[in-house]
Amino acid sequence: MKSTVFRVALLRAALCSVAIFSASEVLAEGKGAPLAKRAPEAAAKSQPSATMDGVQIAMLIKSTVIALQHANQTGNYSVLRDLGTPLFRERFDQVKLSAIFSGLRGRGVNLSPILVLSPTLTKQPELTDQRQLRLVGNFPTQPLQIKYELVYQQIDGVWRVDGVSVEAVAVQTTEAGRAGGTPSLAAQTPAPVKPVASVKSGKKPVQRQY
């Protein structure tokens, strides 16, 4: 009888030891290994892809400008806002976006012609220290030239809008243009562009429409 009780006690002690050891393994794994595995995954999500080609960049630019065109046309800025990063959506509600782009909307500027044109980059695509992609350029539209400065942040593999600047300025007729056609837009010296800290509607040029 005593032998049986002793064996049961030993068995219980052994089971307790296994349980404590298993728990310590789980605790150690929770503090170490999973964190080491999650870090590269998180880094991969936060780092923008470096494999974008010209077609992808053009699609990104056009989709944003057309989203703005639809917003100006309908007065509904919800889709443009939803394309943004969480910080963009936090800073700019529909009312604020409507006010910001009231200039373009009030002048009746039509951004739709950019659908059949290729965007020109007046500055090389820039990836900032904050891992933001900055694209600056224009579309060769006339009589108003559409200029843009767009900032994106990649979240979970998707480029989200983090800053928008679109303006329509009168194309300057130069002696060179009259003598030998319109100079290459890519060869023109771009005007200095201020850093995009917020959404901007741009300048108010001559009141002309497409």
PDB file of C-alpha atoms in Angstrom:
ATOM      1  CA  MET A   1       0.000   0.000   0.000  1.00  0.00           C
ATOM      2  CA  LYS A   2       2.785   2.394   0.971  1.00  0.00           C
ATOM      3  CA  SER A   3       4.598   1.467  -2.252  1.00  0.00           C
ATOM      4  CA  THR A   4       1.524   2.362  -4.308  1.00  0.00           C
ATOM      5  CA  VAL A   5       1.090   5.718  -2.548  1.00  0.00           C
ATOM      6  CA  PHE A   6       4.778   6.496  -3.088  1.00  0.00           C
ATOM      7  CA  ARG A   7       4.504   5.717  -6.832  1.00  0.00           C
ATOM      8  CA  VAL A   8       1.443   7.977  -7.138  1.00  0.00           C
ATOM      9  CA  ALA A   9       3.325  10.788  -5.381  1.00  0.00           C
ATOM     10  CA  LEU A  10       6.285  10.374  -7.727  1.00  0.00           C
ATOM     11  CA  LEU A  11       3.957  10.413 -10.758  1.00  0.00           C
ATOM     12  CA  ARG A  12       2.277  13.614  -9.566  1.00  0.00           C
ATOM     13  CA  ALA A  13       5.660  15.249  -8.985  1.00  0.00           C
ATOM     14  CA  ALA A  14       6.804  14.249 -12.455  1.00  0.00           C
ATOM     15  CA  LEU A  15       3.624  15.653 -14.042  1.00  0.00           C
ATOM     16  CA  CYS A  16       4.058  18.918 -12.152  1.00  0.00           C
ATOM     17  CA  SER A  17       7.655  19.170 -13.351  1.00  0.00           C
ATOM     18  CA  VAL A  18       6.582  18.666 -16.977  1.00  0.00           C
ATOM     19  CA  ALA A  19       3.845  21.288 -16.623  1.00  0.00           C
ATOM     20  CA  ILE A  20       6.216  23.868 -15.117  1.00  0.00           C
ATOM     21  CA  PHE A  21       8.856  23.167 -17.752  1.00  0.00           C
ATOM     22  CA  SER A  22       6.346  23.464 -20.585  1.00  0.00           C
ATOM     23  CA  ALA A  23       5.050  26.752 -19.185  1.00  0.00           C
ATOM     24  CA  SER A  24       8.571  28.147 -18.916  1.00  0.00           C
ATOM     25  CA  GLU A  25       9.218  27.194 -22.553  1.00  0.00           C
ATOM     26  CA  VAL A  26       6.087  29.035 -23.694  1.00  0.00           C
ATOM     27  CA  LEU A  27       6.993  32.096 -21.632  1.00  0.00           C
ATOM     28  CA  ALA A  28      10.526  32.206 -22.996  1.00  0.00           C
ATOM     29  CA  GLU A  29       9.273  31.772 -26.569  1.00  0.00           C
ATOM     30  CA  GLY A  30       6.767  34.564 -26.091  1.00  0.00           C
ATOM     31  CA  LYS A  31       9.514  36.965 -25.013  1.00  0.00           C
ATOM     32  CA  GLY A  32      12.076  35.949 -27.577  1.00  0.00           C
ATOM     33  CA  ALA A  33      11.585  33.872 -30.684  1.00  0.00           C
ATOM     34  CA  PRO A  34       8.226  35.224 -31.904  1.00  0.00           C
ATOM     35  CA  LEU A  35       9.483  38.814 -31.579  1.00  0.00           C
ATOM     36  CA  ALA A  36      12.554  37.956 -33.608  1.00  0.00           C
ATOM     37  CA  LYS A  37      10.335  36.431 -36.288  1.00  0.00           C
ATOM     38  CA  ARG A  38       7.857  39.325 -36.328  1.00  0.00           C
ATOM     39  CA  ALA A  39      10.500  42.042 -36.710  1.00  0.00           C
ATOM     40  CA  PRO A  40      11.451  41.211 -40.343  1.00  0.00           C
ATOM     41  CA  GLU A  41       7.766  40.922 -41.265  1.00  0.00           C
ATOM     42  CA  ALA A  42       7.015  44.342 -39.809  1.00  0.00           C
ATOM     43  CA  ALA A  43      10.048  45.809 -41.537  1.00  0.00           C
ATOM     44  CA  ALA A  44       8.975  44.301 -44.840  1.00  0.00           C
ATOM     45  CA  LYS A  45       5.568  45.963 -44.526  1.00  0.00           C
ATOM     46  CA  SER A  46       7.034  49.356 -43.699  1.00  0.00           C
ATOM     47  CA  GLN A  47       9.673  49.439 -46.434  1.00  0.00           C
ATOM     48  CA  PRO A  48       8.429  50.581 -49.876  1.00  0.00           C
ATOM     49  CA  SER A  49       9.018  48.313 -52.824  1.00  0.00           C
ATOM     50  CA  ALA A  50      12.030  49.282 -54.907  1.00  0.00           C
ATOM     51  CA  THR A  51      10.771  47.513 -58.060  1.00  0.00           C
ATOM     52  CA  MET A  52       8.288  50.101 -59.366  1.00  0.00           C
ATOM     53  CA  ASP A  53       8.619  50.776 -63.084  1.00  0.00           C
ATOM     54  CA  GLY A  54       7.489  53.709 -65.202  1.00  0.00           C
ATOM     55  CA  VAL A  55       4.098  52.175 -65.940  1.00  0.00           C
ATOM     56  CA  GLN A  56       3.334  51.644 -62.254  1.00  0.00           C
ATOM     57  CA  ILE A  57       4.377  55.195 -61.400  1.00  0.00           C
ATOM     58  CA  ALA A  58       2.206  56.592 -64.207  1.00  0.00           C
ATOM     59  CA  MET A  59      -0.772  54.560 -62.994  1.00  0.00           C
ATOM     60  CA  LEU A  60      -0.243  55.794 -59.445  1.00  0.00           C
ATOM     61  CA  ILE A  61      -0.138  59.437 -60.552  1.00  0.00           C
ATOM     62  CA  LYS A  62      -3.136  59.159 -62.866  1.00  0.00           C
ATOM     63  CA  SER A  63      -5.301  57.314 -60.355  1.00  0.00           C
ATOM     64  CA  THR A  64      -4.736  60.039 -57.756  1.00  0.00           C
ATOM     65  CA  VAL A  65      -5.364  62.969 -60.107  1.00  0.00           C
ATOM     66  CA  ILE A  66      -8.508  61.334 -61.501  1.00  0.00           C
ATOM     67  CA  ALA A  67      -9.745  60.667 -57.965  1.00  0.00           C
ATOM     68  CA  LEU A  68      -9.363  64.410 -57.388  1.00  0.00           C
ATOM     69  CA  GLN A  69     -11.207  65.146 -60.652  1.00  0.00           C
ATOM     70  CA  HIS A  70     -14.138  62.964 -59.584  1.00  0.00           C
ATOM     71  CA  ALA A  71     -14.166  64.603 -56.167  1.00  0.00           C
ATOM     72  CA  ASN A  72     -14.211  68.094 -57.697  1.00  0.00           C
ATOM     73  CA  GLN A  73     -16.881  67.059 -60.181  1.00  0.00           C
ATOM     74  CA  THR A  74     -19.238  65.507 -57.639  1.00  0.00           C
ATOM     75  CA  GLY A  75     -18.342  67.472 -54.528  1.00  0.00           C
ATOM     76  CA  ASN A  76     -17.816  64.144 -52.751  1.00  0.00           C
ATOM     77  CA  TYR A  77     -14.254  63.781 -51.447  1.00  0.00           C
ATOM     78  CA  SER A  78     -14.787  60.516 -49.569  1.00  0.00           C
ATOM     79  CA  VAL A  79     -12.988  58.308 -52.107  1.00  0.00           C
ATOM     80  CA  LEU A  80      -9.988  60.640 -52.333  1.00  0.00           C
ATOM     81  CA  ARG A  81      -9.830  60.708 -48.556  1.00  0.00           C
ATOM     82  CA  ASP A  82     -10.119  56.924 -48.298  1.00  0.00           C
ATOM     83  CA  LEU A  83      -7.118  56.550 -50.604  1.00  0.00           C
ATOM     84  CA  GLY A  84      -5.012  58.286 -47.970  1.00  0.00           C
ATOM     85  CA  THR A  85      -2.894  57.083 -45.088  1.00  0.00           C
ATOM     86  CA  PRO A  86      -4.425  56.986 -41.592  1.00  0.00           C
ATOM     87  CA  LEU A  87      -2.671  60.283 -40.810  1.00  0.00           C
ATOM     88  CA  PHE A  88      -4.020  61.862 -44.013  1.00  0.00           C
ATOM     89  CA  ARG A  89      -7.566  60.780 -43.140  1.00  0.00           C
ATOM     90  CA  GLU A  90      -7.120  62.058 -39.611  1.00  0.00           C
ATOM     91  CA  ARG A  91      -5.977  65.494 -40.762  1.00  0.00           C
ATOM     92  CA  PHE A  92      -8.397  66.021 -43.635  1.00  0.00           C
ATOM     93  CA  ASP A  93     -12.102  65.302 -43.515  1.00  0.00           C
ATOM     94  CA  GLN A  94     -14.368  65.858 -46.533  1.00  0.00           C
ATOM     95  CA  VAL A  95     -15.221  69.410 -45.509  1.00  0.00           C
ATOM     96  CA  LYS A  96     -11.570  70.409 -45.303  1.00  0.00           C
ATOM     97  CA  LEU A  97     -10.694  68.727 -48.604  1.00  0.00           C
ATOM     98  CA  SER A  98     -13.612  70.473 -50.280  1.00  0.00           C
ATOM     99  CA  ALA A  99     -12.372  73.830 -49.009  1.00  0.00           C
ATOM    100  CA  ILE A 100      -8.780  73.127 -50.061  1.00  0.00           C
ATOM    101  CA  PHE A 101      -9.722  72.293 -53.647  1.00  0.00           C
ATOM    102  CA  SER A 102     -12.482  74.894 -53.986  1.00  0.00           C
ATOM    103  CA  GLY A 103     -10.219  76.934 -56.288  1.00  0.00           C
ATOM    104  CA  LEU A 104      -9.892  74.213 -58.924  1.00  0.00           C
ATOM    105  CA  ARG A 105     -13.543  73.275 -58.540  1.00  0.00           C
ATOM    106  CA  GLY A 106     -14.764  76.859 -58.737  1.00  0.00           C
ATOM    107  CA  ARG A 107     -12.787  77.538 -61.922  1.00  0.00           C
ATOM    108  CA  GLY A 108     -14.197  74.407 -63.509  1.00  0.00           C
ATOM    109  CA  VAL A 109     -10.755  72.978 -64.264  1.00  0.00           C
ATOM    110  CA  ASN A 110     -11.124  69.638 -66.028  1.00  0.00           C
ATOM    111  CA  LEU A 111      -8.372  67.182 -65.107  1.00  0.00           C
ATOM    112  CA  SER A 112      -9.759  64.340 -67.270  1.00  0.00           C
ATOM    113  CA  PRO A 113      -7.450  64.912 -70.300  1.00  0.00           C
ATOM    114  CA  ILE A 114      -4.590  63.413 -68.275  1.00  0.00           C
ATOM    115  CA  LEU A 115      -6.142  60.000 -68.949  1.00  0.00           C
ATOM    116  CA  VAL A 116      -4.828  60.026 -72.525  1.00  0.00           C
ATOM    117  CA  LEU A 117      -1.491  61.676 -71.731  1.00  0.00           C
ATOM    118  CA  SER A 118       1.709  60.457 -70.122  1.00  0.00           C
ATOM    119  CA  PRO A 119       2.895  62.252 -66.998  1.00  0.00           C
ATOM    120  CA  THR A 120       6.278  63.964 -67.057  1.00  0.00           C
ATOM    121  CA  LEU A 121       8.499  63.852 -63.989  1.00  0.00           C
ATOM    122  CA  THR A 122      10.377  67.131 -63.525  1.00  0.00           C
ATOM    123  CA  LYS A 123      12.279  65.654 -60.574  1.00  0.00           C
ATOM    124  CA  GLN A 124      13.560  62.160 -60.004  1.00  0.00           C
ATOM    125  CA  PRO A 125      11.257  60.055 -57.791  1.00  0.00           C
ATOM    126  CA  GLU A 126      12.405  60.607 -54.227  1.00  0.00           C
ATOM    127  CA  LEU A 127      12.186  58.224 -51.293  1.00  0.00           C
ATOM    128  CA  THR A 128      12.442  60.287 -48.110  1.00  0.00           C
ATOM    129  CA  ASP A 129      13.902  59.290 -44.759  1.00  0.00           C
ATOM    130  CA  GLN A 130      10.316  58.658 -43.634  1.00  0.00           C
ATOM    131  CA  ARG A 131       9.972  56.103 -46.468  1.00  0.00           C
ATOM    132  CA  GLN A 132       7.641  58.417 -48.376  1.00  0.00           C
ATOM    133  CA  LEU A 133       7.613  58.403 -52.167  1.00  0.00           C
ATOM    134  CA  ARG A 134       7.521  61.931 -53.617  1.00  0.00           C
ATOM    135  CA  LEU A 135       6.561  62.431 -57.277  1.00  0.00           C
ATOM    136  CA  VAL A 136       6.777  65.892 -58.886  1.00  0.00           C
ATOM    137  CA  GLY A 137       5.898  66.699 -62.483  1.00  0.00           C
ATOM    138  CA  ASN A 138       3.218  67.738 -64.945  1.00  0.00           C
ATOM    139  CA  PHE A 139       0.977  66.720 -67.813  1.00  0.00           C
ATOM    140  CA  PRO A 140       1.392  68.484 -71.210  1.00  0.00           C
ATOM    141  CA  THR A 141      -2.199  69.745 -71.258  1.00  0.00           C
ATOM    142  CA  GLN A 142      -3.226  73.011 -72.938  1.00  0.00           C
ATOM    143  CA  PRO A 143      -4.175  75.808 -72.524  1.00  0.00           C
ATOM    144  CA  LEU A 144      -3.663  74.994 -68.840  1.00  0.00           C
ATOM    145  CA  GLN A 145      -0.825  72.738 -67.773  1.00  0.00           C
ATOM    146  CA  ILE A 146      -1.606  70.352 -64.935  1.00  0.00           C
ATOM    147  CA  LYS A 147       1.198  70.276 -62.375  1.00  0.00           C
ATOM    148  CA  TYR A 148       1.335  67.878 -59.463  1.00  0.00           C
ATOM    149  CA  GLU A 149       3.306  67.033 -56.366  1.00  0.00           C
ATOM    150  CA  LEU A 150       2.174  63.784 -54.793  1.00  0.00           C
ATOM    151  CA  VAL A 151       3.441  62.022 -51.687  1.00  0.00           C
ATOM    152  CA  TYR A 152       2.733  58.374 -50.922  1.00  0.00           C
ATOM    153  CA  GLN A 153       3.367  56.022 -48.021  1.00  0.00           C
ATOM    154  CA  GLN A 154       3.355  52.270 -48.538  1.00  0.00           C
ATOM    155  CA  ILE A 155       1.159  50.437 -46.038  1.00  0.00           C
ATOM    156  CA  ASP A 156       0.763  46.657 -46.238  1.00  0.00           C
ATOM    157  CA  GLY A 157       2.089  46.711 -49.794  1.00  0.00           C
ATOM    158  CA  VAL A 158      -0.321  49.426 -50.990  1.00  0.00           C
ATOM    159  CA  TRP A 159       0.727  52.986 -51.818  1.00  0.00           C
ATOM    160  CA  ARG A 160      -1.492  55.376 -49.851  1.00  0.00           C
ATOM    161  CA  VAL A 161      -1.807  59.107 -50.504  1.00  0.00           C
ATOM    162  CA  ASP A 162      -0.001  61.166 -47.864  1.00  0.00           C
ATOM    163  CA  GLY A 163       0.032  64.541 -49.612  1.00  0.00           C
ATOM    164  CA  VAL A 164      -1.574  66.099 -52.699  1.00  0.00           C
ATOM    165  CA  SER A 165      -0.727  69.269 -54.586  1.00  0.00           C
ATOM    166  CA  VAL A 166      -2.378  69.836 -57.970  1.00  0.00           C
ATOM    167  CA  GLU A 167      -2.483  73.115 -59.858  1.00  0.00           C
ATOM    168  CA  ALA A 168      -3.449  74.293 -63.343  1.00  0.00           C
ATOM    169  CA  VAL A 169      -1.245  77.054 -64.740  1.00  0.00           C
ATOM    170  CA  ALA A 170      -1.318  78.863 -68.063  1.00  0.00           C
ATOM    171  CA  VAL A 171       1.231  77.548 -70.557  1.00  0.00           C
ATOM    172  CA  GLN A 172       3.774  80.269 -71.334  1.00  0.00           C
ATOM    173  CA  THR A 173       4.241  80.982 -75.051  1.00  0.00           C
ATOM    174  CA  THR A 174       7.943  81.566 -75.683  1.00  0.00           C
ATOM    175  CA  GLU A 175       9.956  82.711 -78.686  1.00  0.00           C
ATOM    176  CA  ALA A 176      11.454  79.228 -78.842  1.00  0.00           C
ATOM    177  CA  GLY A 177       7.984  77.744 -78.915  1.00  0.00           C
ATOM    178  CA  ARG A 178       6.871  79.976 -81.789  1.00  0.00           C
ATOM    179  CA  ALA A 179      10.063  79.333 -83.748  1.00  0.00           C
ATOM    180  CA  GLY A 180      10.485  75.613 -83.339  1.00  0.00           C
ATOM    181  CA  GLY A 181       7.493  74.177 -81.541  1.00  0.00           C
ATOM    182  CA  THR A 182       6.888  73.659 -77.872  1.00  0.00           C
ATOM    183  CA  PRO A 183      10.094  72.921 -75.931  1.00  0.00           C
ATOM    184  CA  SER A 184      10.371  69.544 -74.258  1.00  0.00           C
ATOM    185  CA  LEU A 185       8.647  69.646 -70.896  1.00  0.00           C
ATOM    186  CA  ALA A 186      11.291  67.332 -69.503  1.00  0.00           C
ATOM    187  CA  ALA A 187      13.976  69.845 -70.459  1.00  0.00           C
ATOM    188  CA  GLN A 188      12.292  72.779 -68.774  1.00  0.00           C
ATOM    189  CA  THR A 189      13.596  73.888 -65.396  1.00  0.00           C
ATOM    190  CA  PRO A 190      10.848  73.192 -62.855  1.00  0.00           C
ATOM    191  CA  ALA A 191       9.819  75.910 -60.453  1.00  0.00           C
ATOM    192  CA  PRO A 192      10.896  75.365 -56.837  1.00  0.00           C
ATOM    193  CA  VAL A 193       8.385  73.205 -55.023  1.00  0.00           C
ATOM    194  CA  LYS A 194       7.799  73.571 -51.314  1.00  0.00           C
ATOM    195  CA  PRO A 195       7.727  70.392 -49.217  1.00  0.00           C
ATOM    196  CA  VAL A 196       4.263  68.913 -49.006  1.00  0.00           C
ATOM    197  CA  ALA A 197       3.296  69.213 -45.366  1.00  0.00           C
ATOM    198  CA  SER A 198      -0.398  69.350 -46.137  1.00  0.00           C
ATOM    199  CA  VAL A 199      -2.806  69.051 -49.008  1.00  0.00           C
ATOM    200  CA  LYS A 200      -2.594  72.099 -51.266  1.00  0.00           C
ATOM    201  CA  SER A 201      -4.836  73.339 -54.052  1.00  0.00           C
ATOM    202  CA  GLY A 202      -2.160  75.343 -55.838  1.00  0.00           C
ATOM    203  CA  LYS A 203      -2.051  78.768 -57.428  1.00  0.00           C
ATOM    204  CA  LYS A 204      -4.880  80.663 -59.104  1.00  0.00           C
ATOM    205  CA  PRO A 205      -3.801  81.275 -62.714  1.00  0.00           C
ATOM    206  CA  VAL A 206      -5.693  82.972 -65.536  1.00  0.00           C
ATOM    207  CA  GLN A 207      -9.356  81.996 -65.600  1.00  0.00           C
ATOM    208  CA  ARG A 208      -9.289  79.673 -68.609  1.00  0.00           C
ATOM    209  CA  GLN A 209     -10.914  76.307 -69.106  1.00  0.00           C
ATOM    210  CA  TYR A 210     -10.397  73.311 -71.331  1.00  0.00           C
TER     211      TYR A 210
END
